[in-house]
Coordinates of C-alpha atoms in Angstrom, one line a residue:
Chain A
M902 CA -44.6 -96.8 216.7
E903 CA -45.2 -95.0 219.9
S904 CA -42.5 -93.0 221.4
V905 CA -40.2 -94.6 224.0
R906 CA -41.4 -91.8 226.4
S907 CA -44.4 -94.0 227.0
A908 CA -42.5 -97.3 227.0
N909 CA -43.8 -100.2 229.1
F910 CA -40.3 -100.9 230.1
L911 CA -37.5 -98.4 230.2
Q912 CA -34.0 -99.2 231.4
V913 CA -31.2 -96.6 231.2
D914 CA -27.7 -97.9 231.9
N915 CA -28.4 -100.4 234.7
E916 CA -31.3 -98.5 236.2
I917 CA -34.9 -99.3 235.5
R918 CA -36.7 -96.0 235.0
R919 CA -40.2 -97.1 234.2
I920 CA -42.4 -100.2 234.3
L921 CA -45.9 -99.8 233.0
A922 CA -48.2 -102.7 233.1
E923 CA -51.6 -102.7 231.3
K924 CA -54.8 -104.5 231.6
G925 CA -54.1 -108.2 230.8
V926 CA -50.4 -107.6 230.6
I927 CA -47.9 -108.1 233.4
V928 CA -44.6 -106.2 233.1
L929 CA -41.9 -106.7 235.7
S930 CA -38.1 -106.5 235.9
S931 CA -36.7 -110.0 235.2
R932 CA -35.3 -109.9 238.7
E933 CA -38.8 -109.5 240.2
A934 CA -40.3 -112.1 237.9
Y935 CA -37.7 -114.5 238.9
K936 CA -38.8 -114.1 242.5
E937 CA -42.5 -113.8 242.0
F938 CA -43.1 -116.5 239.4
T939 CA -41.1 -119.5 240.0
W940 CA -42.0 -121.1 236.7
T941 CA -40.0 -118.4 234.9
R942 CA -36.9 -120.1 236.3
D943 CA -37.3 -122.7 233.6
Y944 CA -36.5 -119.9 231.1
F945 CA -33.8 -117.9 232.9
E946 CA -30.5 -119.7 233.1
H947 CA -29.4 -117.8 236.1
K948 CA -31.0 -115.2 238.4
P949 CA -31.2 -112.2 236.2
E950 CA -29.9 -108.7 237.1
D951 CA -31.1 -106.6 234.1
G952 CA -34.0 -106.9 231.7
Y953 CA -37.7 -107.3 231.5
F954 CA -40.5 -109.8 231.8
I955 CA -43.6 -109.3 229.8
W956 CA -46.6 -111.7 230.2
I957 CA -49.3 -111.0 227.8
K958 CA -52.5 -112.7 228.9
K959 CA -55.1 -110.8 227.0
P960 CA -55.2 -109.4 223.5
I961 CA -54.0 -105.8 223.2
N962 CA -54.9 -103.4 220.5
H963 CA -51.7 -101.4 220.4
P964 CA -48.0 -102.2 220.4
L965 CA -46.1 -102.6 223.7
T966 CA -42.8 -100.8 223.8
T967 CA -39.5 -101.6 225.5
C968 CA -36.4 -99.6 225.6
I969 CA -32.9 -100.5 227.0
A970 CA -30.5 -97.6 226.5
I971 CA -26.9 -96.8 227.3
S972 CA -26.4 -93.2 228.2
S973 CA -23.2 -93.2 230.3
P974 CA -19.6 -94.1 229.3
K975 CA -18.4 -97.7 229.7
V976 CA -21.6 -99.1 231.0
S977 CA -22.0 -102.8 230.9
Q978 CA -25.6 -104.2 230.4
N979 CA -26.6 -107.8 230.5
P980 CA -30.4 -107.9 230.1
R981 CA -32.2 -111.1 230.3
N982 CA -35.7 -110.8 228.9
L983 CA -38.6 -113.1 228.9
V984 CA -41.8 -112.6 226.9
V985 CA -44.7 -115.0 227.1
I986 CA -47.8 -114.7 224.9
E987 CA -50.8 -116.7 226.2
R988 CA -53.0 -119.0 224.0
N989 CA -55.1 -117.3 221.3
V990 CA -53.6 -113.9 222.1
E991 CA -52.3 -111.5 219.4
A992 CA -49.7 -108.9 220.4
E993 CA -47.2 -106.4 219.0
I994 CA -44.0 -105.3 220.6
N995 CA -41.6 -102.6 219.6
S996 CA -38.2 -103.2 221.2
V997 CA -35.4 -100.6 221.1
C998 CA -31.9 -101.1 222.3
N999 CA -29.5 -98.3 221.7
A1000 CA -26.7 -96.0 222.9
V1001 CA -27.8 -92.4 223.1
K1002 CA -24.4 -91.1 222.1
K1003 CA -21.8 -92.4 219.7
N1004 CA -18.8 -92.3 222.0
L1005 CA -19.9 -94.1 225.1
C1006 CA -17.9 -97.4 224.5
G1007 CA -20.5 -99.5 226.3
S1008 CA -21.2 -103.1 226.3
H1009 CA -24.7 -104.6 225.8
V1010 CA -25.1 -108.4 225.9
G1011 CA -28.8 -109.1 225.7
R1012 CA -30.5 -112.6 225.9
S1013 CA -34.2 -112.9 225.3
K1014 CA -36.6 -115.8 225.2
V1015 CA -40.0 -115.4 223.6
V1016 CA -42.7 -118.0 224.1
L1017 CA -45.7 -118.0 221.9
K1018 CA -48.3 -120.4 223.1
E1019 CA -50.8 -122.3 221.0
N1020 CA -52.6 -120.2 218.3
S1021 CA -51.0 -116.9 219.5
G1022 CA -49.5 -114.3 217.3
L1023 CA -46.7 -111.8 217.8
K1024 CA -45.4 -109.0 215.6
I1025 CA -42.1 -107.9 217.1
R1026 CA -40.0 -105.1 215.7
H1027 CA -36.5 -105.0 217.2
F1028 CA -34.4 -101.9 216.6
H1029 CA -30.7 -101.4 217.5
K1030 CA -28.7 -98.1 217.2
W1031 CA -25.1 -98.0 218.5
G1032 CA -22.0 -95.9 218.8
G1033 CA -18.7 -96.8 217.1
G1034 CA -17.0 -97.9 220.4
D1035 CA -19.8 -100.1 221.6
V1036 CA -19.7 -103.9 221.7
V1037 CA -23.0 -105.6 221.4
G1038 CA -24.3 -109.2 221.6
S1039 CA -27.9 -110.1 221.1
S1040 CA -29.6 -113.4 221.2
I1041 CA -33.2 -114.3 221.0
E1042 CA -34.9 -117.6 221.2
F1043 CA -38.4 -118.0 219.9
S1044 CA -40.5 -121.0 220.9
L1045 CA -43.7 -121.3 218.9
G1046 CA -46.6 -123.5 220.0
K1047 CA -49.1 -125.1 217.6
R1048 CA -50.5 -122.7 215.1
A1049 CA -48.6 -119.8 216.5
R1050 CA -47.5 -117.0 214.2
L1051 CA -44.4 -114.8 214.5
F1052 CA -43.4 -111.8 212.4
H1053 CA -40.0 -110.6 213.6
T1054 CA -38.1 -107.7 212.1
Y1055 CA -34.6 -106.5 213.2
R1056 CA -33.0 -103.4 212.0
C1057 CA -29.6 -102.0 212.9
L1058 CA -28.5 -99.1 210.7
A1059 CA -25.8 -97.8 213.1
V1060 CA -23.7 -100.7 214.1
P1061 CA -21.2 -100.8 217.0
E1062 CA -17.6 -101.7 216.7
K1063 CA -18.7 -105.4 217.1
L1064 CA -22.1 -106.8 216.8
E1065 CA -23.0 -110.4 217.3
T1066 CA -26.6 -111.5 216.9
E1067 CA -28.0 -115.0 217.3
N1068 CA -31.6 -115.9 216.6
K1069 CA -33.1 -119.4 217.1
T1070 CA -36.7 -120.1 216.2
F1071 CA -38.4 -123.4 217.1
L1072 CA -41.7 -124.1 215.4
A1073 CA -44.3 -126.6 216.4
S1074 CA -47.0 -128.0 214.1
Y1075 CA -48.8 -125.5 211.8
S1076 CA -46.9 -122.6 213.2
S1077 CA -45.1 -120.0 211.1
A1078 CA -42.2 -117.6 211.5
N1079 CA -41.2 -114.8 209.2
F1080 CA -37.9 -113.1 210.0
E1081 CA -36.7 -109.9 208.3
M1082 CA -33.3 -108.5 209.2
A1083 CA -31.7 -105.3 207.8
V1084 CA -28.2 -104.3 208.8
L1085 CA -26.2 -101.4 207.5
A1086 CA -22.5 -101.8 208.6
K1087 CA -20.0 -98.9 208.6
D1088 CA -16.9 -99.0 210.6
G1089 CA -18.0 -102.2 212.4
H1090 CA -18.0 -105.9 212.3
V1091 CA -21.2 -107.9 212.3
D1092 CA -21.6 -111.6 212.9
I1093 CA -25.1 -112.9 212.3
H1094 CA -26.3 -116.4 213.2
D1095 CA -29.9 -117.2 212.5
S1096 CA -31.4 -120.7 212.7
T1097 CA -34.9 -121.8 212.2
F1098 CA -36.1 -125.3 213.2
L1099 CA -39.2 -126.8 211.6
N1100 CA -40.0 -129.2 214.3
G1101 CA -43.7 -129.7 213.8
E1102 CA -45.6 -130.9 210.7
K1103 CA -46.8 -128.2 208.3
S1104 CA -44.7 -125.6 210.0
S1105 CA -43.1 -122.9 207.8
G1106 CA -40.2 -120.5 208.2
I1107 CA -38.9 -117.6 206.1
S1108 CA -35.7 -115.8 206.9
R1109 CA -34.9 -112.7 204.9
L1110 CA -31.5 -111.0 205.5
R1111 CA -30.6 -107.7 203.9
M1112 CA -27.0 -106.6 204.6
I1113 CA -25.1 -103.5 203.5
A1114 CA -21.4 -103.2 204.1
D1115 CA -20.2 -99.7 203.8
E1116 CA -16.6 -98.4 204.6
N1117 CA -14.4 -100.5 206.9
S1118 CA -16.9 -103.2 207.7
T1119 CA -17.3 -106.9 207.6
I1120 CA -20.4 -108.9 207.8
L1121 CA -20.7 -112.7 208.3
A1122 CA -24.2 -114.0 208.0
H1123 CA -24.8 -117.6 208.7
S1124 CA -28.5 -118.4 208.1
K1125 CA -29.7 -121.9 208.7
M1126 CA -33.0 -123.7 208.1
V1127 CA -33.5 -127.1 209.6
A1128 CA -36.5 -129.4 208.7
N1129 CA -37.0 -132.0 211.3
A1130 CA -40.7 -132.5 210.2
V1131 CA -42.8 -132.0 207.1
G1132 CA -42.7 -128.2 206.5
T1133 CA -41.5 -125.5 204.2
G1134 CA -38.6 -123.2 204.7
H1135 CA -36.9 -120.5 202.7
L1136 CA -33.8 -118.5 203.2
D1137 CA -33.2 -115.2 201.3
C1138 CA -29.8 -113.6 201.9
M1139 CA -28.9 -110.4 200.0
G1140 CA -25.8 -108.4 200.5
L1141 CA -24.7 -105.1 199.0
L1142 CA -21.1 -104.0 199.1
L1143 CA -20.6 -100.2 199.0
A1144 CA -16.8 -100.1 199.7
E1145 CA -13.9 -101.9 198.1
E1146 CA -12.1 -103.0 201.3
S1147 CA -15.2 -104.3 203.1
S1148 CA -16.7 -107.8 202.8
I1149 CA -19.8 -109.8 203.2
N1150 CA -19.8 -113.5 203.8
A1151 CA -23.3 -115.0 203.3
V1152 CA -23.6 -118.6 204.3
P1153 CA -27.0 -120.0 203.8
E1154 CA -27.4 -123.6 205.1
L1155 CA -30.3 -126.0 204.5
L1156 CA -30.5 -129.1 206.5
N1157 CA -33.4 -131.4 205.6
K1158 CA -34.1 -134.5 207.8
N1159 CA -37.6 -135.2 206.4
K1160 CA -38.0 -136.3 202.8
D1161 CA -41.4 -134.6 202.5
A1162 CA -40.1 -131.2 203.7
M1163 CA -39.1 -128.5 201.2
L1164 CA -36.2 -126.1 201.9
T1165 CA -35.0 -123.5 199.4
H1166 CA -32.7 -120.5 199.4
E1167 CA -31.5 -117.7 197.3
A1168 CA -28.4 -115.6 198.0
S1169 CA -26.5 -112.9 196.4
V1170 CA -23.7 -110.5 197.3
G1171 CA -22.5 -107.8 195.0
K1172 CA -22.0 -104.1 194.5
I1173 CA -24.5 -101.7 192.9
S1174 CA -24.2 -102.2 189.1
E1175 CA -23.0 -99.4 186.8
E1176 CA -26.1 -100.1 184.7
V1177 CA -28.4 -99.3 187.6
L1178 CA -26.4 -96.2 188.6
N1179 CA -26.4 -94.9 185.0
Y1180 CA -30.2 -95.6 184.8
L1181 CA -30.9 -93.5 187.9
R1182 CA -28.4 -90.8 186.9
S1183 CA -30.3 -90.6 183.6
R1184 CA -33.3 -89.6 185.8
G1185 CA -31.3 -86.6 187.1
L1186 CA -30.1 -88.1 190.3
T1187 CA -26.5 -87.6 191.3
E1188 CA -24.5 -90.8 192.0
D1189 CA -24.8 -90.2 195.8
E1190 CA -28.6 -89.7 195.5
A1191 CA -28.9 -92.8 193.4
I1192 CA -26.9 -94.9 195.9
D1193 CA -29.1 -93.5 198.8
L1194 CA -32.3 -94.5 196.9
I1195 CA -31.0 -98.0 196.2
V1196 CA -29.8 -98.5 199.8
A1197 CA -33.1 -97.2 201.3
G1198 CA -35.0 -99.5 198.9
F1199 CA -32.7 -102.5 199.7
L1200 CA -33.3 -102.1 203.4
S1201 CA -37.0 -101.2 203.2
G1202 CA -39.3 -103.0 205.4
E1203 CA -41.5 -102.1 208.3
A1204 CA -42.7 -98.6 209.3
P1205 CA -40.0 -96.4 210.7
F1206 CA -39.2 -96.4 214.4
T1207 CA -39.4 -93.3 216.5
H1208 CA -37.3 -92.3 219.5
E1209 CA -38.0 -89.4 221.8
G1210 CA -40.9 -88.6 219.6
R1211 CA -38.9 -88.3 216.5
V1212 CA -38.9 -90.6 213.5
L1213 CA -35.5 -92.3 213.2
P1214 CA -33.9 -91.9 209.8
S1215 CA -33.5 -94.9 207.5
K1216 CA -29.9 -94.0 207.1
T1217 CA -27.6 -92.5 209.7
Chain B
M1043 CA -31.3 -77.9 169.8
L1044 CA -28.7 -80.6 169.4
K1045 CA -25.6 -80.4 167.3
I1046 CA -23.2 -83.3 167.0
E1047 CA -20.1 -82.8 165.0
N1048 CA -17.6 -85.4 163.9
L1049 CA -18.2 -87.5 167.0
S1050 CA -16.0 -90.6 167.5
V1051 CA -16.7 -92.9 170.4
K1052 CA -14.8 -95.8 171.9
V1053 CA -16.3 -98.5 174.2
H1054 CA -14.0 -100.7 176.2
G1055 CA -11.2 -99.7 173.8
K1056 CA -13.0 -100.5 170.7
D1057 CA -14.0 -97.8 168.1
I1058 CA -17.7 -97.8 167.7
L1059 CA -18.7 -94.5 166.2
R1060 CA -16.8 -92.7 163.5
R1061 CA -17.1 -89.0 162.8
V1062 CA -20.9 -88.9 163.3
S1063 CA -22.6 -85.6 162.6
L1064 CA -26.2 -84.9 163.3
E1065 CA -28.3 -81.8 163.9
I1066 CA -31.8 -81.8 165.5
K1067 CA -33.7 -78.5 165.6
D1068 CA -36.4 -77.5 168.1
G1069 CA -39.5 -79.6 167.8
E1070 CA -38.1 -82.0 165.2
V1071 CA -38.5 -85.7 165.2
H1072 CA -35.5 -87.6 163.8
A1073 CA -35.4 -91.4 163.3
L1074 CA -32.2 -93.3 163.5
L1075 CA -32.4 -96.6 161.6
G1076 CA -29.8 -99.3 161.4
P1077 CA -29.0 -103.0 161.8
N1078 CA -28.1 -104.5 165.2
A1079 CA -24.7 -103.5 166.5
S1080 CA -24.4 -100.5 164.0
G1081 CA -23.8 -98.0 166.8
K1082 CA -27.3 -96.5 167.4
C1083 CA -27.4 -97.2 171.1
T1084 CA -23.8 -96.1 171.5
L1085 CA -24.8 -92.7 170.1
A1086 CA -27.7 -92.5 172.5
Y1087 CA -25.4 -93.4 175.5
A1088 CA -22.7 -91.0 174.3
I1089 CA -25.3 -88.1 174.1
M1090 CA -26.3 -89.1 177.7
G1091 CA -22.7 -89.1 178.9
F1092 CA -22.4 -92.7 180.1
P1093 CA -18.8 -93.1 181.5
E1094 CA -17.9 -96.2 179.5
Y1095 CA -18.6 -94.4 176.3
K1096 CA -15.4 -92.5 175.7
I1097 CA -15.5 -89.6 173.2
T1098 CA -12.2 -89.6 171.3
D1099 CA -13.1 -86.9 168.9
G1100 CA -15.8 -84.4 168.0
T1101 CA -18.3 -82.4 170.0
I1102 CA -21.8 -82.5 171.3
C1103 CA -23.5 -79.2 171.6
F1104 CA -26.9 -78.8 173.3
R1105 CA -28.7 -75.4 173.0
G1106 CA -25.4 -73.7 172.3
K1107 CA -23.5 -75.3 175.2
Y1108 CA -20.8 -77.9 174.7
I1109 CA -21.8 -80.8 176.9
T1110 CA -19.2 -83.3 175.8
N1111 CA -17.6 -83.4 179.3
L1112 CA -20.8 -83.0 181.5
P1113 CA -21.9 -85.7 183.8
I1114 CA -25.1 -87.6 183.0
E1115 CA -27.3 -85.8 185.6
D1116 CA -26.2 -82.4 184.5
R1117 CA -27.2 -83.2 180.9
V1118 CA -30.6 -84.3 182.3
K1119 CA -30.9 -81.0 184.1
L1120 CA -30.4 -79.2 180.7
G1121 CA -33.4 -81.1 179.4
I1122 CA -32.0 -84.3 177.8
A1123 CA -33.8 -87.5 178.6
L1124 CA -33.4 -91.2 177.5
A1125 CA -36.1 -93.9 177.4
F1126 CA -34.1 -97.1 177.7
Q1127 CA -34.5 -100.2 175.5
H1128 CA -33.2 -102.5 178.3
Q1129 CA -34.1 -101.3 181.8
P1130 CA -32.4 -102.7 184.9
T1131 CA -34.6 -103.9 187.8
I1132 CA -34.2 -102.0 191.0
K1133 CA -35.5 -104.1 193.9
G1134 CA -37.0 -102.3 196.9
V1135 CA -37.6 -99.0 195.1
K1136 CA -41.1 -98.4 194.1
L1137 CA -41.7 -96.5 190.8
S1138 CA -43.8 -94.0 192.7
K1139 CA -40.8 -93.3 195.0
L1140 CA -38.5 -92.6 192.0
L1141 CA -41.2 -90.4 190.4
E1142 CA -41.6 -88.4 193.6
K1143 CA -37.9 -87.7 193.6
I1144 CA -37.4 -86.8 190.0
S1145 CA -40.7 -85.0 189.1
S1146 CA -40.8 -81.3 189.0
P1147 CA -43.6 -80.4 189.1
A1148 CA -45.2 -83.5 190.6
I1149 CA -46.5 -85.7 187.8
N1150 CA -50.2 -86.6 187.7
M1151 CA -50.0 -90.4 187.6
K1152 CA -53.7 -90.7 186.6
G1153 CA -52.9 -89.0 183.3
F1154 CA -51.4 -92.1 181.7
S1155 CA -54.3 -94.6 181.7
V1156 CA -52.1 -97.3 183.1
N1157 CA -53.0 -99.6 186.0
P1158 CA -52.2 -97.6 189.2
D1159 CA -50.7 -100.7 190.8
L1160 CA -47.7 -100.2 188.5
F1161 CA -46.7 -97.2 190.5
E1162 CA -46.5 -99.2 193.7
R1163 CA -44.4 -101.9 192.3
E1164 CA -40.6 -102.1 192.4
I1165 CA -39.0 -100.5 189.4
N1166 CA -39.1 -102.9 186.4
V1167 CA -39.3 -106.0 188.7
G1168 CA -41.7 -108.4 187.0
F1169 CA -42.9 -105.7 184.6
S1170 CA -44.3 -107.0 181.3
G1171 CA -42.8 -105.6 178.1
G1172 CA -45.6 -103.1 177.8
E1173 CA -45.4 -102.1 181.4
R1174 CA -41.7 -101.4 181.0
K1175 CA -42.3 -99.1 178.1
F1176 CA -45.1 -97.2 179.9
S1177 CA -42.8 -96.9 183.0
E1178 CA -40.1 -95.5 180.8
I1179 CA -42.2 -92.9 179.1
I1180 CA -43.8 -91.8 182.4
Q1181 CA -40.4 -91.3 183.9
V1182 CA -39.1 -89.4 180.9
I1183 CA -42.2 -87.1 180.9
S1184 CA -41.8 -86.5 184.6
L1185 CA -38.4 -84.9 183.9
S1186 CA -40.0 -82.2 181.7
P1187 CA -37.4 -82.7 179.0
I1188 CA -36.9 -80.7 175.9
F1189 CA -35.1 -83.4 174.0
V1190 CA -35.8 -87.1 174.3
I1191 CA -34.0 -90.1 172.9
F1192 CA -36.3 -93.2 172.5
D1193 CA -34.2 -96.3 172.2
E1194 CA -36.4 -98.9 170.6
L1195 CA -39.6 -97.6 172.0
D1196 CA -41.5 -100.0 169.9
A1197 CA -39.6 -103.2 170.7
G1198 CA -41.8 -105.9 172.0
L1199 CA -45.0 -104.0 171.9
D1200 CA -48.3 -105.1 170.4
I1201 CA -50.1 -102.7 168.0
G1202 CA -52.6 -101.5 170.7
N1203 CA -49.8 -100.6 173.2
L1204 CA -47.7 -99.0 170.4
E1205 CA -50.7 -96.8 169.4
R1206 CA -51.2 -95.8 173.1
L1207 CA -47.5 -95.0 173.6
A1208 CA -47.3 -93.0 170.3
S1209 CA -50.4 -91.1 171.4
I1210 CA -48.7 -90.2 174.7
V1211 CA -45.6 -89.1 172.9
K1212 CA -47.6 -86.8 170.7
D1213 CA -49.8 -85.4 173.4
K1214 CA -47.2 -84.9 176.2
L1215 CA -44.1 -84.2 174.2
L1216 CA -44.5 -83.3 170.6
S1217 CA -47.4 -80.9 171.2
N1218 CA -45.1 -79.1 173.7
G1219 CA -42.3 -78.7 171.1
V1220 CA -40.1 -81.4 172.5
S1221 CA -37.5 -82.7 170.0
I1222 CA -37.1 -86.5 169.6
L1223 CA -34.4 -88.9 168.4
L1224 CA -36.2 -92.1 167.7
I1225 CA -33.9 -95.2 167.5
T1226 CA -35.8 -98.0 165.8
H1227 CA -35.8 -101.1 163.6
R1228 CA -39.4 -101.0 162.6
G1229 CA -41.8 -99.1 160.3
N1230 CA -44.9 -98.9 162.5
I1231 CA -43.6 -96.3 164.9
L1232 CA -42.4 -94.2 162.0
R1233 CA -45.9 -94.2 160.6
Y1234 CA -47.3 -93.0 163.9
L1235 CA -44.7 -90.3 164.6
K1236 CA -43.8 -89.3 161.1
P1237 CA -40.2 -88.2 161.5
D1238 CA -39.0 -85.0 159.9
V1239 CA -35.7 -86.6 159.1
A1240 CA -34.5 -90.3 158.9
H1241 CA -30.9 -91.4 159.2
V1242 CA -29.3 -94.7 158.6
M1243 CA -26.4 -95.8 160.6
L1244 CA -24.0 -98.6 159.4
D1245 CA -20.8 -99.7 161.1
G1246 CA -20.8 -96.6 163.4
E1247 CA -21.4 -94.0 160.6
I1248 CA -24.4 -92.2 159.4
V1249 CA -24.5 -93.2 155.8
C1250 CA -27.7 -91.7 154.7
S1251 CA -30.1 -88.9 155.8
S1252 CA -33.3 -87.7 154.3
E1253 CA -36.5 -86.0 155.0
N1254 CA -38.2 -88.6 152.9
W1255 CA -38.3 -91.3 155.6
R1256 CA -40.8 -93.4 153.6
K1257 CA -38.4 -93.8 150.8
I1258 CA -35.6 -94.9 153.1
W1259 CA -37.9 -97.3 154.9
K1260 CA -39.1 -98.8 151.6
T1261 CA -35.6 -99.2 150.4
I1262 CA -34.6 -101.0 153.7
V1263 CA -37.6 -103.3 153.5
R1264 CA -37.0 -104.1 149.9
F1265 CA -33.2 -104.4 149.7
G1266 CA -32.0 -104.5 153.3
Y1267 CA -29.5 -102.2 154.9
G1268 CA -26.8 -103.2 152.5
K1269 CA -28.4 -101.0 149.9
C1270 CA -27.9 -98.0 152.1
K1271 CA -24.2 -98.2 151.5
E1272 CA -24.9 -97.0 148.0
C1273 CA -27.2 -94.3 149.2
E1274 CA -28.3 -91.6 146.8
F1275 CA -29.0 -89.2 149.7
P1276 CA -26.3 -87.0 151.4
S1277 CA -24.8 -88.6 154.5
S1278 CA -25.6 -85.5 156.5
R1279 CA -28.3 -82.9 156.3
Q1280 CA -26.6 -79.5 156.4

């Protein structure tokens, strides 16, 4: 991923520092978009103060980057973001929301809507990194038109004191959504709500959650797949407990309203087995090295993110 | 190389090994035969230092150093390696990633005539029986060991794969003077690796040891392990 130094949208605290449009791509603050394009008011519930509007009209051959950062103590952000991908357009977005220090005690409540028009494609990588005193809420709603394709990854390997995420994905006919989420919780509480609605025939959704609860943490993951039309959906929730006093509550839910649709799920929550640890220690790794290797593998997914030109570590 | 004296081991409170003694010298291949649940794997895991395998009496000495209380990884650093019979799956971790971490020097993955795709797959996830064994032996060789325990190396292998594995063991380990403890139920692997000494374990004790492994194997095939209780050979090679 390109560094956030060249981000298309950069907001620090409540100040927009950079907006960089490109050929075929309109980038504005949400506030400006609300004024300039009245049709966007269908998507914004209220007049937005923070956040970005990205309208991708032509194919782009590199990822766009957005960054919303907290860098001062006790900042409160409420970004309202809107992304629209036009018909037949393929796009990639890397989206970073973070606190630049661990002790800023900020608040970030982001709400995003992403519209993929007919036969468009979006690969969006969403990365969060917070400090221990932050409180964060994040909701994203994806609307996929016919034959649209979405690949969405979310990673948060440094959770705030409290993190609430909500994803809703609505799929029209022949569209597909693939969601991968990786969360490593330590000294924090995470509440995940993820819902996928198969509303059009032959739509398909996959939701893959990987959660690790380290010391002093709780994770609740409610993942739901709803078939309103003929389609296929799969939920895959895996949790790894690294500390005795922490907990993971995985709640996969399948709701099928169409007899020809097929919904499946698999879920497991457990600790690293002694058998696996002994196996890796028999290869000369210490117990800590073995756990690091297992955790890195468990959370493995997309290419690493970079920030300020540096690759962010897989484990903080 | 390895000297075990009067070793007794408990697992989950149950006595499994009783006063086992065994000495393996540099470059020797020893076979350990015995029926299921006779204690062969327990001996392997006790040598490796698995925490659930509690040593209640006796000692394990490796190259003049008592290792009875060393953690697993420290024993590996001394040159001890184990190829497992039952390998756990490790999702998300590619075999190449593990090899990269443990190999010193970096292992040449092309030197094993296995499908290179194997290295890019998650460890033991969906591996066939043969692939698991090749994965094991590649991992073991990457550790540059001086003593290797093969726990049922031959289990579940067809003749072709068994020959290939035996050939790798000879070329990469035996030719470099590595000592081997071969735990097995079967005769074929003995014919390929021709152990210097064969031992029979029954009910947690080594009841028979001999350099004439063929005679021991013939006896087992003809009369079963029960005959070993009346063994004419000494129970330990001193």
